[in-house]
Amino acid sequence: MASDDLVRVVVDQELCIGGGICEMLEPEVFKLDDDIVISSVISDGLLPRDRAAVAVDRCPGQAIAIVEGKA
Amino acid sequence: MRSTADMAPPSAAAVDTPNVTDPSLYLEGIPHDRFAQIRATPGLAWHPYEDGGFWAVTRHAEVRHVSRNPELFSSAIGHTNLWDLEADALEARRSLIDTDAPDHTRLRRLVAGAFTPKNIRRWEETVRAITGELLDEFVAQDGGDWVDMVAAPLPIQVILTMLGVPTDDADYLVELSNYLVEGTGDAQSIPPDAFGNTTELRLLPFNSPASHALFEYGEGMRQQRQNDLRDDLVSHLVQAESDVERMSRNEYRNMFHLLVFAGNETTRTAISHGGMALAAFPDEWGRVLADPGLIDSAAEEVLRWATPVMHMRRTATTDTELAGTPIAEGDKVVMWYASANRDEAVFEDPFRFDVSRANSDHFAFGGGGPHLCLGAFLARLEVTVLLEEMAKRSICLEQTSEPVRARSNFVHGVLSVGMRPAGGSN
Ligand code: SF4
């Protein structure tokens, strides 16, 4: 499977600890709400697989997941 | 749960585990040869400690596993330092560090917003101005104690500015932090009733009367801000504390304590070791001066090199297994970041200070997972700006005295080290 395959990412808001690393990595996809300090997906959530994997790996809350299946 | 009867070393390898906890070892620096020996031993090493012991996790991959599996390895049970606390002490001292979800998540979100990469970037000019002033003074005085002149004042002034605490009190708060560092070792230089303390030491963070003084200071700030909310971090916490669902009074005081202590002591340590590394490896610093494009990787290398916090402990919530070694529910599991950051399986030639090192997956901020250092982006900013401002002034460092190191197996502190600006453009 090519690494530029698009996959969909989601944020588990229970787990998010609000550090905003996702937003730094992928500002088009993630946005941290300034008041509740919880991240959410603001786009269709599609990212190339390798970049999605970096976001999953760097998220300290382990709150980001890749949803498998055709987008 | 391991019964007292099996408190004997659970594996044969344990007998040979070299001691890495004696605080006096650290007066000579991290006992890297001992960690290398533990890393090279297959499985996990059981390290005796007080009446029991702990699993010494020393390799990068396994530190990462423990750090990223908080449901298996709890921060809330026992303590995050090597020794256990009694239940009342654990409760009194509970902070972001010693909680699991959901308490950890609730407390973390109260402060996380101030430390996001985006919001930290807003402090860049403040950090740059403070750094520039300190460096200019260091050069004007032809050097002196690097800790006193640069490493300590930079982070304390920045964190106090963010908190809204008067920077005039920086020296006092650094003094308290120094006593707290002592408290992480085995030799405190102040009596239990110092600073008017009447609380039993076991109830205070780092068993230090200086914690009482820091609590008092935080309480003073809380009372001041209560009727005079401003756009600062203390006001933000005071607002949260007014709603007990969000934060209790005890949580406020421990949060204030943590922000002041961790916000200054750790980056001070990074800058202290960073200065020593630049002096010890002048060719590496020369490469940065010749190519400022190396500043980011040099800053990461300073962080790896320094490892300001040398370990954190977790406690197994269930029977599990790591590196082929069974771990019993209730066992202490200690992540030695100081060792993982020199793991030869991950970092090529790990004892070389390499400003262009491609792998920046160091554990200066912990091994990932929810307890990732809250101040990671602030520390990065401070170290990066320091290197930039030094490069701008072409400051090279020459070490003029041996460092005086903290007697602690927990913080990699440097109390003083003489430095002189060498070379330079003028
Ligand atoms: S990186 Fe993870 S924990 Fe941090 S804000 Fe994004 S989703 Fe939340």
Short mmCIF file of N, CA and C and ligand atoms in Angstrom, two decimals, chain A residues 11 15-22 32 39 59-61 63-64, ligand 1:
data_model
loop_
_atom_site.label_atom_id
_atom_site.label_comp_id
_atom_site.label_asym_id
_atom_site.label_seq_id
_atom_site.Cartn_x
_atom_site.Cartn_y
_atom_site.Cartn_z
N VAL A 11 -10.40 12.02 16.71
CA VAL A 11 -9.87 12.34 18.05
C VAL A 11 -10.86 11.82 19.09
N LEU A 15 -9.83 11.27 25.86
CA LEU A 15 -8.41 11.01 26.09
C LEU A 15 -7.54 12.24 25.86
N CYS A 16 -8.02 13.17 25.04
CA CYS A 16 -7.21 14.33 24.66
C CYS A 16 -6.78 15.11 25.90
N ILE A 17 -5.48 15.38 26.02
CA ILE A 17 -4.99 16.17 27.16
C ILE A 17 -4.67 17.61 26.76
N GLY A 18 -4.97 17.95 25.52
CA GLY A 18 -4.96 19.36 25.14
C GLY A 18 -3.62 20.01 24.90
N GLY A 19 -2.62 19.25 24.54
CA GLY A 19 -1.30 19.87 24.33
C GLY A 19 -1.12 20.53 22.97
N GLY A 20 -2.01 20.23 22.03
CA GLY A 20 -1.98 20.92 20.75
C GLY A 20 -0.89 20.49 19.78
N ILE A 21 -0.28 19.34 20.03
CA ILE A 21 0.76 18.87 19.10
C ILE A 21 0.13 18.54 17.74
N CYS A 22 -1.08 17.99 17.77
CA CYS A 22 -1.78 17.64 16.52
C CYS A 22 -1.98 18.88 15.65
N LEU A 32 -7.47 22.87 18.29
CA LEU A 32 -7.67 22.80 19.73
C LEU A 32 -8.63 23.91 20.13
N SER A 39 -9.03 18.89 21.54
CA SER A 39 -8.85 18.94 20.10
C SER A 39 -10.02 18.27 19.37
N CYS A 59 0.91 12.12 19.50
CA CYS A 59 -0.17 12.57 20.40
C CYS A 59 0.03 11.95 21.79
N PRO A 60 0.32 12.78 22.80
CA PRO A 60 0.62 12.20 24.11
C PRO A 60 -0.62 11.57 24.77
N GLY A 61 -1.79 12.07 24.42
CA GLY A 61 -3.00 11.52 25.02
C GLY A 61 -3.43 10.20 24.40
N ALA A 63 -4.91 9.88 21.80
CA ALA A 63 -6.30 10.20 21.51
C ALA A 63 -6.62 10.15 20.02
N ILE A 64 -5.58 10.09 19.19
CA ILE A 64 -5.82 10.11 17.74
C ILE A 64 -5.77 8.68 17.22
S1 SF4 C 1 -1.97 15.90 20.25
FE1 SF4 C 1 -3.48 14.48 21.11
S2 SF4 C 1 -3.67 15.05 23.26
FE2 SF4 C 1 -2.66 16.73 22.19
S3 SF4 C 1 -4.32 18.11 21.65
FE3 SF4 C 1 -4.01 16.77 19.91
S4 SF4 C 1 -5.43 15.10 20.25
FE4 SF4 C 1 -5.27 16.16 22.17
#
